[in-house]
Coordinates of C-alpha atoms in Angstrom, one line a residue:
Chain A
X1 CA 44.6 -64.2 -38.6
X2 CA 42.7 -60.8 -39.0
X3 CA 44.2 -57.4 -38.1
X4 CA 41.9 -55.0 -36.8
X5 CA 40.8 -52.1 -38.6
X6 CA 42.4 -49.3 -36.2
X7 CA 46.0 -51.3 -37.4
X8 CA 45.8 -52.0 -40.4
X9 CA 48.6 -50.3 -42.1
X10 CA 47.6 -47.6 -44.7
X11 CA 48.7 -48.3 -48.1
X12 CA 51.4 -45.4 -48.1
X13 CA 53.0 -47.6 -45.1
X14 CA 52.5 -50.6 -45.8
X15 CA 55.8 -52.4 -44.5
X16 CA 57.5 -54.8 -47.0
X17 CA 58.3 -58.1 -44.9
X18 CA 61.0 -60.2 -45.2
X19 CA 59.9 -63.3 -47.7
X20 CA 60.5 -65.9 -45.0
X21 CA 57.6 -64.1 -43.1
X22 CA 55.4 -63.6 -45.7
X23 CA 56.0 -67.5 -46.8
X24 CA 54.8 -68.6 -43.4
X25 CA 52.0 -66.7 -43.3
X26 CA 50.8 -67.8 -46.6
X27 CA 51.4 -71.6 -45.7
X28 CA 49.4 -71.1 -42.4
X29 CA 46.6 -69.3 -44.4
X30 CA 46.6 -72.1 -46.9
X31 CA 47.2 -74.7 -44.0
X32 CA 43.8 -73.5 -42.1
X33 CA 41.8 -73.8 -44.8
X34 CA 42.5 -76.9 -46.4
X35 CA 41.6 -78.3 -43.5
X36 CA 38.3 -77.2 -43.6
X37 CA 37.8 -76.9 -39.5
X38 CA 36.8 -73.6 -38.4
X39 CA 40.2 -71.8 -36.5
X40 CA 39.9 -71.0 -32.8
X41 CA 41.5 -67.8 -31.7
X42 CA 44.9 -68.6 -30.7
X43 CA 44.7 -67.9 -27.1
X44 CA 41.9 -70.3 -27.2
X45 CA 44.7 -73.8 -27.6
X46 CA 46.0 -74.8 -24.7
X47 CA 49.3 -76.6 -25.8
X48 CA 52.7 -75.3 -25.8
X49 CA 53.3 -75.6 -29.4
X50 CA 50.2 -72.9 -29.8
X51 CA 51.0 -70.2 -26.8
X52 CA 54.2 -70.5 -29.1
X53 CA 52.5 -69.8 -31.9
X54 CA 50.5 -66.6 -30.9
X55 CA 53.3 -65.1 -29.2
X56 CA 54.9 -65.6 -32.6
X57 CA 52.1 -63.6 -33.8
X58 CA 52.0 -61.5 -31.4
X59 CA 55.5 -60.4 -32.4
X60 CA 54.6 -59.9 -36.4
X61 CA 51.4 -57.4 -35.4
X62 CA 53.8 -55.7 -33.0
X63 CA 55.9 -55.3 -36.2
X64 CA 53.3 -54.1 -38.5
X65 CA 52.2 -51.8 -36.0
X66 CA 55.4 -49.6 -35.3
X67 CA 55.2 -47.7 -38.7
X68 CA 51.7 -46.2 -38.6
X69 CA 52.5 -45.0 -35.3
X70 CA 55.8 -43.5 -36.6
X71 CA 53.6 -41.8 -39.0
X72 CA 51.4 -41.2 -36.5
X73 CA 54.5 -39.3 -34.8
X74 CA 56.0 -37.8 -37.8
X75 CA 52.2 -36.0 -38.2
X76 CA 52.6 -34.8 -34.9
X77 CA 55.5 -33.3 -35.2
X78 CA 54.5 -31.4 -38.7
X79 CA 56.8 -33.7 -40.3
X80 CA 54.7 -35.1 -43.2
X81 CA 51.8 -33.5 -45.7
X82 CA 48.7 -32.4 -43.6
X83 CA 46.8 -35.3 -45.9
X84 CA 45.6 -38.2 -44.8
X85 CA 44.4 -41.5 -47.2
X86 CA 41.0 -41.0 -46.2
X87 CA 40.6 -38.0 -46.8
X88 CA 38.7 -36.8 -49.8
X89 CA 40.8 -34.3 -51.9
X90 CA 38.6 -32.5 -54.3
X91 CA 40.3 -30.5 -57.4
X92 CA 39.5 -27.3 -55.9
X93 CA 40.6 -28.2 -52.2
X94 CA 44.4 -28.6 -52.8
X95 CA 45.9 -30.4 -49.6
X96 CA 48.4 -28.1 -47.7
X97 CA 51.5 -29.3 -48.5
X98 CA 54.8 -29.2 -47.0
X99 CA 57.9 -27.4 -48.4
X100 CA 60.0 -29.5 -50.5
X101 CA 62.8 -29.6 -47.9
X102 CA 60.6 -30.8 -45.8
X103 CA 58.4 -33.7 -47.3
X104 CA 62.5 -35.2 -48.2
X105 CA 63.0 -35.3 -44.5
X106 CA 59.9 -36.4 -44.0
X107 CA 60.5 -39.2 -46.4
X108 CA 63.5 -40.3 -45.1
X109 CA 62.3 -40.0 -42.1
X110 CA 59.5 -42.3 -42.7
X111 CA 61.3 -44.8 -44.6
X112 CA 63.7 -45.1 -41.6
X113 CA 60.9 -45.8 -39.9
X114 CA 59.8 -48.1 -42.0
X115 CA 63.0 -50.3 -42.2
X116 CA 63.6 -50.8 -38.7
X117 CA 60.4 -52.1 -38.0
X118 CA 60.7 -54.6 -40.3
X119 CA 64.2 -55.1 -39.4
X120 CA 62.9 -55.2 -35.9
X121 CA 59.9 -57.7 -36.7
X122 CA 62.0 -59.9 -38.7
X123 CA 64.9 -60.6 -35.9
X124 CA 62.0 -61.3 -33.6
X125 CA 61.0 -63.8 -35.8
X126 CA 63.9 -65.3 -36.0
X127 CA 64.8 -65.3 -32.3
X128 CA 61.2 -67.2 -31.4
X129 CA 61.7 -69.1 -34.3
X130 CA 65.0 -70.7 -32.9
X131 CA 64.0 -71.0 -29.2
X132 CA 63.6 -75.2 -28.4
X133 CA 60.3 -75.8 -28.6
X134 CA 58.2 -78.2 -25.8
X135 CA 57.5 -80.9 -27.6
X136 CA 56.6 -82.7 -24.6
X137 CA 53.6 -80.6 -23.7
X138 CA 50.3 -83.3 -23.2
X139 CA 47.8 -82.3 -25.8
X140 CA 44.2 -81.3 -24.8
X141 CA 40.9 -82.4 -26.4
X142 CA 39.1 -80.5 -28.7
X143 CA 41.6 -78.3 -30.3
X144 CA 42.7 -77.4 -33.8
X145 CA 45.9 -79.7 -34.6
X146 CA 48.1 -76.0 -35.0
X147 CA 50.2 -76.1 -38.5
X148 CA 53.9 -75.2 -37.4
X149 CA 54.9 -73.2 -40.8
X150 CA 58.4 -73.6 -39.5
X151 CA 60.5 -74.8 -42.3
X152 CA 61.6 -78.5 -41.9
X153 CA 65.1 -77.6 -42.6
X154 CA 65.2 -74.9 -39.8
X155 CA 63.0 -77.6 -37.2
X156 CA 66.3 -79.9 -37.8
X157 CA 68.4 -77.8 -37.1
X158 CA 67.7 -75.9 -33.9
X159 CA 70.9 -75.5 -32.3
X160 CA 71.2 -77.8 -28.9
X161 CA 74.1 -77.0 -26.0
X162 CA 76.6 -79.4 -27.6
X163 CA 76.7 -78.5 -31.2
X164 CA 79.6 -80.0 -33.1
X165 CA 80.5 -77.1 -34.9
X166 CA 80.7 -75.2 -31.2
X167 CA 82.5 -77.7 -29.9
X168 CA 85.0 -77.8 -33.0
X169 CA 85.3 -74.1 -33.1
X170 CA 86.4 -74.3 -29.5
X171 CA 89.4 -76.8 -30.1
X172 CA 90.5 -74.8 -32.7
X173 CA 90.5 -71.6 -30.8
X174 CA 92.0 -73.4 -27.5
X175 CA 94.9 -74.8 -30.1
X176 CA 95.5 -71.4 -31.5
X177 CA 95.6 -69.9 -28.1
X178 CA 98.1 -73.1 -26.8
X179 CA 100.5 -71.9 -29.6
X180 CA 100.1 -68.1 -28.9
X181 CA 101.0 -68.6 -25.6
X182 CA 103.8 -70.8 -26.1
X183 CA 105.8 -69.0 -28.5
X184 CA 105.0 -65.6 -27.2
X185 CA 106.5 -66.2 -24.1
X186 CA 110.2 -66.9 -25.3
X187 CA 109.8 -63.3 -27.5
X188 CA 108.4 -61.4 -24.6
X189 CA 111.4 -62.6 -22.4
X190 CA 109.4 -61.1 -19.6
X191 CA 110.7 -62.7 -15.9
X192 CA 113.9 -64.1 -18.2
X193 CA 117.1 -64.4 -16.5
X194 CA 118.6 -61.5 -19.3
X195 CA 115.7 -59.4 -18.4
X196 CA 116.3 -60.0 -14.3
X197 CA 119.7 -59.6 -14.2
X198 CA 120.2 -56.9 -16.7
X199 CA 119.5 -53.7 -14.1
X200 CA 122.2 -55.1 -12.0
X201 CA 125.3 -54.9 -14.7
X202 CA 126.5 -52.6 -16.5
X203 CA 127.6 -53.3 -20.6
X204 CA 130.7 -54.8 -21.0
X205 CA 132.1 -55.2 -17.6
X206 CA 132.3 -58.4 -15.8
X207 CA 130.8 -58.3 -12.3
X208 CA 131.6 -61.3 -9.7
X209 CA 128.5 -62.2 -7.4
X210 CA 129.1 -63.2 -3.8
X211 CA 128.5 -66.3 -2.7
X212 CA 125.0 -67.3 -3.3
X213 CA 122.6 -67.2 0.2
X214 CA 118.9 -67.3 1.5
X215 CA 117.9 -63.7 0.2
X216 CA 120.5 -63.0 -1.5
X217 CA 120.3 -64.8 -5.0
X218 CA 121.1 -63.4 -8.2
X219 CA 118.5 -66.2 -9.6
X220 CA 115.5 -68.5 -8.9
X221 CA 117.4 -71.9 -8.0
X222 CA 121.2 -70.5 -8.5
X223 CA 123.6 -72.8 -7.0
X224 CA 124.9 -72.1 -3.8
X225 CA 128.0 -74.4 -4.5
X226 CA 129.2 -72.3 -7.4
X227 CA 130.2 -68.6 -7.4
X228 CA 129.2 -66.3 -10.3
X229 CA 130.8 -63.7 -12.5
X230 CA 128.5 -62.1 -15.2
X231 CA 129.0 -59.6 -18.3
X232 CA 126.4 -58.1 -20.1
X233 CA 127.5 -58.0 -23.7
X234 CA 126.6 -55.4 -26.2
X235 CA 128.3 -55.5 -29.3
X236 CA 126.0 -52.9 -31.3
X237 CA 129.1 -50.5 -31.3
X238 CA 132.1 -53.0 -31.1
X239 CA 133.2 -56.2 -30.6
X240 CA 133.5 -57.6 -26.7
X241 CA 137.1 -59.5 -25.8
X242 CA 136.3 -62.2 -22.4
X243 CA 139.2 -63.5 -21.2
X244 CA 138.7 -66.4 -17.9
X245 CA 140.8 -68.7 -16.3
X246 CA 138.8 -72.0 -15.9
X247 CA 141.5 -74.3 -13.4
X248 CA 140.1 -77.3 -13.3
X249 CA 136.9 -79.5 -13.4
X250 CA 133.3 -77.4 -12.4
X251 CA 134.7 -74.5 -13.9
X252 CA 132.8 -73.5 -17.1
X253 CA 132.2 -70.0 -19.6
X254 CA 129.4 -69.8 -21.2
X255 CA 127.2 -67.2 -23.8
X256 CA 123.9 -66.8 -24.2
X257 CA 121.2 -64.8 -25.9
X258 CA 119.1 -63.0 -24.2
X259 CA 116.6 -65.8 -24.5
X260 CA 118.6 -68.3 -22.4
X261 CA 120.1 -70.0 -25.5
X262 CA 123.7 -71.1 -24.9
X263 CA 125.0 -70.6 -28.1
X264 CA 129.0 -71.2 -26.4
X265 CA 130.3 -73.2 -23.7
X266 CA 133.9 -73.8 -22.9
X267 CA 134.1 -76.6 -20.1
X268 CA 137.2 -77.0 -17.2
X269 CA 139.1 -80.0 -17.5
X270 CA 140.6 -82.9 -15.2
X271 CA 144.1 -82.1 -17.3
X272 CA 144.8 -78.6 -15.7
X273 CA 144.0 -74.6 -16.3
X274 CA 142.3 -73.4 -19.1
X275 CA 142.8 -70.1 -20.3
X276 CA 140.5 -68.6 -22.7
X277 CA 140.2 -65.7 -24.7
X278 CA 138.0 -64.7 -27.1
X279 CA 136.4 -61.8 -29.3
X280 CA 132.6 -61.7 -29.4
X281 CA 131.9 -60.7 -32.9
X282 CA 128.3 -59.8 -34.4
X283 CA 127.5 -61.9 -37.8
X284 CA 128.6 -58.9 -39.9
X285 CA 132.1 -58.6 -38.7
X286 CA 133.1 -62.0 -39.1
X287 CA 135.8 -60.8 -41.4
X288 CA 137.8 -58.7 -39.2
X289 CA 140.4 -60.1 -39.2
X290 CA 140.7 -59.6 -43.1
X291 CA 141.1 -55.8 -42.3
X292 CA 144.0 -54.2 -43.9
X293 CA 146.1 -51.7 -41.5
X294 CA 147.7 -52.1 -38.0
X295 CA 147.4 -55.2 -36.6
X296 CA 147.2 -55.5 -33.1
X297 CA 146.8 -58.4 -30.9
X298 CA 143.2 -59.0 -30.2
X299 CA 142.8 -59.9 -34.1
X300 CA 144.8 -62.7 -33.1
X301 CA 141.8 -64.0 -30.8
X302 CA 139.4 -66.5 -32.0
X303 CA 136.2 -65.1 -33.0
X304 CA 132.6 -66.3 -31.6
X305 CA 129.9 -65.0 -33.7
X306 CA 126.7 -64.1 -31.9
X307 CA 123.3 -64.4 -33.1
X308 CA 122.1 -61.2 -30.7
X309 CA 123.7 -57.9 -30.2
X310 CA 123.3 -58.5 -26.9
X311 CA 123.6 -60.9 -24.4
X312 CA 125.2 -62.5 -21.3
X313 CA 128.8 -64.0 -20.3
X314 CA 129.1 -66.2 -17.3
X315 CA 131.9 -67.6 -15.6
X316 CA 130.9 -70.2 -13.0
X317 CA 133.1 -71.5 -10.7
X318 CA 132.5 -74.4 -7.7
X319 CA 132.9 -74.0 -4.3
X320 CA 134.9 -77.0 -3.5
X321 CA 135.1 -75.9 0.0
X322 CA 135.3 -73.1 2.5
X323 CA 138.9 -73.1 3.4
X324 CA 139.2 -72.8 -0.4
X325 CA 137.0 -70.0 -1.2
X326 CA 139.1 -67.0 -1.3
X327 CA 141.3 -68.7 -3.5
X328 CA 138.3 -69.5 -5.8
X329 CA 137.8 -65.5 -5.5
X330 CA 140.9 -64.8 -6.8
X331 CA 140.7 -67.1 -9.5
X332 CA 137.5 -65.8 -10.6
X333 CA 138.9 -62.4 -10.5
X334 CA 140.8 -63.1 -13.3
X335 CA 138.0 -63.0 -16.0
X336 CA 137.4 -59.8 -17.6
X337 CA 135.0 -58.7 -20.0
X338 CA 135.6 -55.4 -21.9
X339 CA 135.0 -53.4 -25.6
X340 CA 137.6 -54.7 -28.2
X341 CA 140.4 -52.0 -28.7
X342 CA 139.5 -52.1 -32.6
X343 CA 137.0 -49.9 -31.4
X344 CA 139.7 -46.9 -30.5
X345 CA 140.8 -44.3 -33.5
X346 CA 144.0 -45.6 -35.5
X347 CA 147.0 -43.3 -34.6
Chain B
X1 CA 56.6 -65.7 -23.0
X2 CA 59.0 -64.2 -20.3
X3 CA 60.3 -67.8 -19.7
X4 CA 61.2 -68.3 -23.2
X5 CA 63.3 -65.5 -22.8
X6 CA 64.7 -66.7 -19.7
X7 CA 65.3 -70.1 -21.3
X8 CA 67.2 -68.2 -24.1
X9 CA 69.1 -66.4 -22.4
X10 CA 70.2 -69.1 -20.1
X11 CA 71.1 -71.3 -23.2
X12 CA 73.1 -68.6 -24.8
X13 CA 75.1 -68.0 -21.7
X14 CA 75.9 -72.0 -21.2
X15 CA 77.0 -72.0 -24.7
X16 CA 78.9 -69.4 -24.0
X17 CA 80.7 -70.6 -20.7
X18 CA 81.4 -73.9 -22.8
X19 CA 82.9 -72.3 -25.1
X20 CA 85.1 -70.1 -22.9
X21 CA 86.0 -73.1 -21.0
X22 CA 87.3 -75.5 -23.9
X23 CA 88.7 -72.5 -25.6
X24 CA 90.4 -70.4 -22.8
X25 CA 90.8 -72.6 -20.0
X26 CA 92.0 -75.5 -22.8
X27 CA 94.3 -73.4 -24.8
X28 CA 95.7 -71.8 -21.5
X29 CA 96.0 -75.0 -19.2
X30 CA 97.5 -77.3 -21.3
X31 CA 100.5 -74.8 -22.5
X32 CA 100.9 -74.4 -19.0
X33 CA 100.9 -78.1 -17.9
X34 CA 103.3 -78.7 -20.7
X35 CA 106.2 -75.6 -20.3
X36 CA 105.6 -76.2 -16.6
X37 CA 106.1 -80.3 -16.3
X38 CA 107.2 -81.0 -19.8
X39 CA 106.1 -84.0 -21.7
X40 CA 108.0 -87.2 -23.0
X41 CA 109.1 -85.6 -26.3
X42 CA 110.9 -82.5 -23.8
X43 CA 111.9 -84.4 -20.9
X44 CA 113.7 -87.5 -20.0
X45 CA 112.7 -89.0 -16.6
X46 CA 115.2 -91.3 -14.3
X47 CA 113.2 -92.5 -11.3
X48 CA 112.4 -89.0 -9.2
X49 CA 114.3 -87.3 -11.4
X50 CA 113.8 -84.9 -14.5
X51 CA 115.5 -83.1 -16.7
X52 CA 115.1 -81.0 -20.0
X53 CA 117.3 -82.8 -22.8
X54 CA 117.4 -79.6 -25.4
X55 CA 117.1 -76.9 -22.9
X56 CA 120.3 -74.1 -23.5
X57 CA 120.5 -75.7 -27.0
X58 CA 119.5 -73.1 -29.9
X59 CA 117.5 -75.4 -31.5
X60 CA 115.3 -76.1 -28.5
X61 CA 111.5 -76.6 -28.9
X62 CA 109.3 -74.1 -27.8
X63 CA 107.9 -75.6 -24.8
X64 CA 111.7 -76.0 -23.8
X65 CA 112.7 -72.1 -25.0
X66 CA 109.6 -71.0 -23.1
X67 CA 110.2 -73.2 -19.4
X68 CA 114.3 -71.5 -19.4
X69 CA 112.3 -67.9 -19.9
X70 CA 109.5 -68.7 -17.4
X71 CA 111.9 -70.1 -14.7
X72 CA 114.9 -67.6 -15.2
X73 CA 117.3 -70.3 -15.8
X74 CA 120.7 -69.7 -17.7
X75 CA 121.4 -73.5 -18.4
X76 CA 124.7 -74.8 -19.9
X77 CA 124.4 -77.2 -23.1
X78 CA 123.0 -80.7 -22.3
X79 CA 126.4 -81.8 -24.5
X80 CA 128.2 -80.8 -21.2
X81 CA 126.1 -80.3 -18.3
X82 CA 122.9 -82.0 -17.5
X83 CA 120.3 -80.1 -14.3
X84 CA 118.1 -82.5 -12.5
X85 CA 115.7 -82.0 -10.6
X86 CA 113.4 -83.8 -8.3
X87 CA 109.7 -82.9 -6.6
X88 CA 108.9 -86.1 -5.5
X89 CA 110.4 -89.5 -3.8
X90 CA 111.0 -92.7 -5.7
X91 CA 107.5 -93.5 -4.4
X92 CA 105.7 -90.3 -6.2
X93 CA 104.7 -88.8 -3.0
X94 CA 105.7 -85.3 -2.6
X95 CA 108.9 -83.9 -1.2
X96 CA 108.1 -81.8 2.0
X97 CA 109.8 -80.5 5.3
X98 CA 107.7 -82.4 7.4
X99 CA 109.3 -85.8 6.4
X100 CA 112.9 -87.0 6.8
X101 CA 114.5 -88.1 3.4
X102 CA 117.6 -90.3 2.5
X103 CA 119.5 -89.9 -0.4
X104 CA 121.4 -92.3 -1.7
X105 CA 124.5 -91.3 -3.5
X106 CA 126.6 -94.2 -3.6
X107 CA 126.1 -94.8 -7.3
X108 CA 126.6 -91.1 -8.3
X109 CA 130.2 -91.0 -9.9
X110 CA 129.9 -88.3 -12.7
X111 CA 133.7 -86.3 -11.7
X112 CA 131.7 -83.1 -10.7
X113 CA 128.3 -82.8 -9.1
X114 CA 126.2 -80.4 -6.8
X115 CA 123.5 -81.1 -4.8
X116 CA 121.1 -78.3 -3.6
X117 CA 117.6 -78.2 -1.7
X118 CA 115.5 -74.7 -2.5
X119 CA 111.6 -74.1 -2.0
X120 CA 108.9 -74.1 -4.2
X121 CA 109.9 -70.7 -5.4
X122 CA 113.5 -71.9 -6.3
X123 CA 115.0 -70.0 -3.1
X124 CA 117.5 -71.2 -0.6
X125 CA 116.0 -72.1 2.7
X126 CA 117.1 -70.2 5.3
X127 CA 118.9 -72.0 8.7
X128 CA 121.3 -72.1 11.3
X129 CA 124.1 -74.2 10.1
X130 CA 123.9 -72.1 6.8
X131 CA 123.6 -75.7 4.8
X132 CA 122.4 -75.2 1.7
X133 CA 123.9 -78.4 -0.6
X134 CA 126.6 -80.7 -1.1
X135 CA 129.0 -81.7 -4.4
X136 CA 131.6 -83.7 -5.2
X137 CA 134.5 -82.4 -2.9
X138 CA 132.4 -81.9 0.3
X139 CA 130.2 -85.1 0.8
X140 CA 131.9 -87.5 3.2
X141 CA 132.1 -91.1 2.2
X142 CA 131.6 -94.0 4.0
X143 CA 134.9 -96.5 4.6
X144 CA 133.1 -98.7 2.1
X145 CA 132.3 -95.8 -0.4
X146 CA 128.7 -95.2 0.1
X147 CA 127.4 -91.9 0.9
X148 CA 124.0 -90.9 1.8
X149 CA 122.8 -87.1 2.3
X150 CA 119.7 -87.1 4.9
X151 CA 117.4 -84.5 4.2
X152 CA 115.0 -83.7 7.3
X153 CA 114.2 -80.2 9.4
X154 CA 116.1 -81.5 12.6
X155 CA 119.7 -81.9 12.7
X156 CA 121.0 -85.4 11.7
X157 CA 124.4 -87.1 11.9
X158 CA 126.6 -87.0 9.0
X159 CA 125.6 -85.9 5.8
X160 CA 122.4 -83.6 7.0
X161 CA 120.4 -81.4 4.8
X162 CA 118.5 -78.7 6.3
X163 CA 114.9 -78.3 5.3
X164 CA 113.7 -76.2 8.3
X165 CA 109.9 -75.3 7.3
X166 CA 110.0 -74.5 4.5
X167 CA 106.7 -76.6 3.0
X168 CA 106.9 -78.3 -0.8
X169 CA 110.8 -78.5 -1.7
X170 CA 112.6 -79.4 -4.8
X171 CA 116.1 -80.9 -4.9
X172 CA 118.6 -80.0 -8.0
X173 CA 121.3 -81.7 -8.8
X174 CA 123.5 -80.4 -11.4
X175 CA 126.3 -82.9 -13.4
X176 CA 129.3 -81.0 -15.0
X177 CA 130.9 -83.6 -16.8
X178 CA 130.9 -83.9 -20.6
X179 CA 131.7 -87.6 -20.3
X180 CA 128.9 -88.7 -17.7
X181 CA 126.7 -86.7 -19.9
X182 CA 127.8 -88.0 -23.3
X183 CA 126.7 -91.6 -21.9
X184 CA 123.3 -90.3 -20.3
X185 CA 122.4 -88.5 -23.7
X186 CA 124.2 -91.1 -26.3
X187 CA 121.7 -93.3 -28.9
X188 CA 120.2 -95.5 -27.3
X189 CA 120.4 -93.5 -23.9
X190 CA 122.4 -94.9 -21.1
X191 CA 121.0 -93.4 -17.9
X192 CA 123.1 -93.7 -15.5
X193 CA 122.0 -94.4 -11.9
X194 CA 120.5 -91.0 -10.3
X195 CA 120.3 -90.7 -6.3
X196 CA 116.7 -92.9 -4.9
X197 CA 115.2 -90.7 -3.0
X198 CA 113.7 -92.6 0.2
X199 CA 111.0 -91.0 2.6
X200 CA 112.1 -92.2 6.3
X201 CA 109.3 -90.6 8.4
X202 CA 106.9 -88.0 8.9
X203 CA 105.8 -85.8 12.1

C-alpha cells in the first residue's frame, strides 16, 4: 500500500499510530512479499473479504490524512510559523516566526489535532475490525489470496447476537431488578392501606365506618359483612390507651404497622364479651410503669409495645344481620382510642 | 461500506433489545407474577382456593409484605384468621358474570365465616337487592344441613348471589376462628374442606 505524495504526512506531523495498527500493516507488508506475486490494487479483488479490506484501508489513509490538513488549517489561520519543511532556510533568511504565545497555542493546537486523528483512525479500526465478516462470499479466479492481518485471537472472538457473557449479564441484572422491586415496594408503602386511609382519620381518635357499599368502601375487597372502626395511632409524643368491647365470636382488635404487619390481635370468643384495654407504648417506654410519682390508673393497663410510631387500630365487628345492626352500632361505639393521660402535667 | 454500517447498527440494536428484554421485562415480570399470584413457598392452595399463610405476620417474606402493600389489605394473623380467595372454579376456568355458579357450603363449619363477591378491582358490585355476601348467621340451611349459595346475574331461589355485569369476579371468604385455623395451618396441614365451586351455565 503506497500513499501518494500530496498525503504523505510531513515529518513535523507525522501521526504516531496505535501499535495494533502499525502491527497489521507490517504483517500485511511482510505477508505480500513473501509471497512473491505481484499485489493488485485493492479495488481490483472482487471478494468480500477484500472490499473489506480496502475499506479498512481506506479508513487508516483517512486517518493519516486529518492532521496535515489541520496544519494546513492552523497555517491558514496564522496559527503556526510561516515555515514550511520544504522550504530552504538559509543563515541569512531567518524564517518569520511567531510570538512565543503563539507557536504554544499553536502547539497545542496541533498536537490536539494530532491526537484525535489517531484517536479517530484507531476506533475506526476497531469498529471495521469487529464487524462479522462474509465468509461465505464465492471466490473469483485470478485474484491475490488477501492476507487477513486480523489477529487470530480477535477472529475468535467476534462477538455473535447470543454471547454468553450478554446473556449472563442480563440474568444478573433481571435478578437484581426482581429484588429491587420486591423489597422496595413494602418501604415505599405507596397504594398501602396506612397510606389510603390515613387522610381520612385524624391521630388518636377512633372513627366508625358505615356499613361497607358499592362506592362507598374504605378499602379494595373490605367486607361488606363486617363494620369498621379505625384509629390512627401516633405515639411520637405519648402513649395511645384503646379500649373495645369485642361480644362475641367475629368480633376482633387488631394493630398494625404502617406496613400491614399485625403485630397484635385480640380475637372474640364463643364464652361471652371481651373487654379490652390497653396502652400502646413505643419500645423506649416500656418501663413506665417503673415511674416513681402519682399513680394513676392507665399504668395499671397492660402494655403493647409497637415497633412504629405510628400506625393503625381496628376494631371489626360482623354483621350478623340487619335487624341486628344498630345494636352492632352501639357496640362498636364503645371502642375509643385516645392519648394516654401520662401525657398531661402532674398537679 | 454503508451496509456494514447498517448491519452494525442493526446488530447493536438487537443486542440491545435482548438485553433489555431478559433484563427489564425478566427482572420486572417475574416479581410481578410472584407478589401478584404467589408461589408454593407463599401460598397454600385448597381446590379454587388460595390463601397467603404468613401474610399480617411480622416475619412475612417479602413477596408476602409486598402483595398486603400492593393490594391495600389490613389482614389479621393467619394464627387466627385465614382470607381465601378464589378466581377460578374447581375446573380452572375463570369466574365471570356471564355464568351461573354453585357453591357448595355444606362442609364449611369453621364457627364464623363471610362470604363476599367483588370485581376485578376488589369493589362491591353494584345491584338491586343490595346483596353483597353471606356468613355464618345469614345463610339458610337446608332441612338436611346443606347449603349452597348460587352465584349468577339473574335472580335465583334461595341463597342467590348477585353478579350483575360486572365481567372477571373474585369470591373471598374470610374464617375467623382460631380453632378452624389452628387445624388448617397445624404440621402436617389439615385442610379442611373449602366450598367447590361448580359452573352451571353460561349465556
Amino acid at each position: 500500500m503506497t500513499i501518494a505524495p500530496e498525503n504523505q504526512p510531513s515529518p513535523q506531523t507525522t501521526p504516531e499510530l496505535p501499535a495494533t495498527i502499525r502491527e497489521r500493516l507490517k504483517a500485511q507488508t511482510t505477508a505480500t512479499a513473501s509471497t512473491g506475486q505481484p499485489v493488485r490494487s485493492e479495488a481490483a479483488t472482487a471478494p468480500a473479504n477484500s472490499r473489506f479490506q480496502e475499506f479498512r484501508a481506506r479508513v487508516r489513509r483517512a486517518g493519516a490524512t486529518l492532521v496535515p490538513m489541520a496544519g494546513q488549517m492552523a497555517r491558514r489561520l496564522r496559527l503556526r510559523p510561516q515555515v514550511r519543511p520544504t522550504d530552504a532556510v538559509s543563515p541569512d533568511q531567518s524564517p518569520q516566526r511567531v510570538t512565543p504565545a503563539k507557536n504554544h497555542v499553536a502547539g497545542r493546537a496541533l498536537a490536539a489535532a494530532r491526537a484525535t486523528s489517531v484517536r479517530i483512525g484507531s476506533t475506526l479500526d476497531a469498529i471495521v475490525t469487529r464487524m462479522p465478516s462474509n465468509r461465505t462470499a464465492p471466490r473469483t479466479r485470478n485474484t491475490v489470496q488477501t492476507f487477513d492481518a486480523t489477529p487470530p485471537d480477535l477472529k475468535e472472538a467476534r462477538p455473535s447476537l447470543f454471547a454468553a457473557g450478554m446473556l449472563l449479564t442480563a440474568v444478573v441484572t433481571a435478578g437484581l431488578i426482581h429484588l429491587g422491586t420486591t423489597f422496595a415496594i413494602p418501604l415505599l408503602g405507596a397504594g398501602s392501606a396506612y397510606a389510603t386511609l390515613k387522610p381520612a382519620l385524624p391521630a388518636n381518635r377512633m372513627v366508625a365506618f358505615p356499613v361497607q357499599a358499592p362506592g362507598r368502601q374504605i378499602l379494595p375487597f373490605a367486607s361488606p359483612d363486617t363494620l369498621y372502626a379505625i384509629c390512627r395511632f401516633d405515639i411520637a409524643a405519648s402513649p395511645v390507651v384503646v379500649r373495645a368491647l369485642l361480644p362475641g365470636i367475629g368480633w376482633s382488635l387488631t394493630l398494625y404497622t404502617p406496613a400491614g404487619d399485625n403485630f397484635y390481635a385480640m380475637p372474640g370468643t364463643v364464652n361471652g364479651p371481651t373487654d379490652v384495654a390497653f396502652m400502646v407504648v413505643p419500645p423506649t417506654d416500656r418501663m413506665l410503669n417503673m415511674m416513681p410519682g402519682a399513680r394513676r390508673e392507665e399504668m395499671k393497663l397492660n402494655q403493647v409495645v409497637a415497633p412504629t410510631r405510628e400506625g393503625l387500630a381496628v376494631v371489626r365487628a360482623p354483621i350478623k344481620s340487619a335487624a341486628m345492626l344498630d345494636e352492632t352500632r352501639r357496640e362498636l361505639s364503645a371502642s375509643s382510642c385516645k392519648t394516654s393521660e401520662l401525657a398531661a402535667p402532674v398537679r | 461500506m454503508i451496509l456494514n454500517a447498517i448491519a452494525a447498527f442493526l446488530h447493536l440494536t438487537i443486542r440491545g433489545a435482548l438485553f433489555l428484554a431478559i433484563a427489564v421485562f425478566g427482572g420486572l415480570g417475574t416479581a410481578w407474577a410472584l407478589i401478584h399470584s404467589g408461589s408454593r413457598l407463599t401460598t397454600v392452595t385448597s381446590g379454587p382456593w388460595m390463601s397467603w399463610t404468613a401474610a399480617g405476620r411480622m416475619d412475612a417474606d417479602p413477596y408476602t409484605r409486598a402483595n398486603t402493600v400492593r393490594t391495600a389489605r389490613l389482614p389479621i394473623n393467619p394464627s387466627l384468621a385465614l382470607t381465601w380467595r378464589a378466581e377460578n372454579d374447581s375446573d380452572g376456568a375463570r369466574i365471570h358474570s356471564s355464568c351461573a355458579y354453585s357453591i357448595d357450603m355444606s362442609l364449611l363449619d369453621a364457627a364464623w365465616w363471610s362470604l363476599a363477591v367483588y370485581d376485578d378491582r376488589g369493589a362491591l358490585i353494584s345491584n338491586p337487592a343490595n346483596r353483597h355476601g353471606f356468613n355464618a348467621a345469614t345463610l339458610v340451611r337446608n332441612a338436611d344441613g346443606t347449603a349452597t349459595i348460587v352465584l349468577a346475574r339473574d335472580a335465583r331461589p334461595g341463597n342467590w348471589l348477585p353478579t350483575t355485569g360486572a365481567g372477571k369476579v373474585t369470591l373471598l371468604l374470610d374464617i375467623v376462628d382460631p380453632v378452624w385455623v389452628a387445624t388448617a395451618t397445624s404440621d402436617p396441614p389439615k385442610l379442611k374442606p373449602l366450598p367447590a365451586i361448580s359452573r352451571i351455565a353460561c349465556r
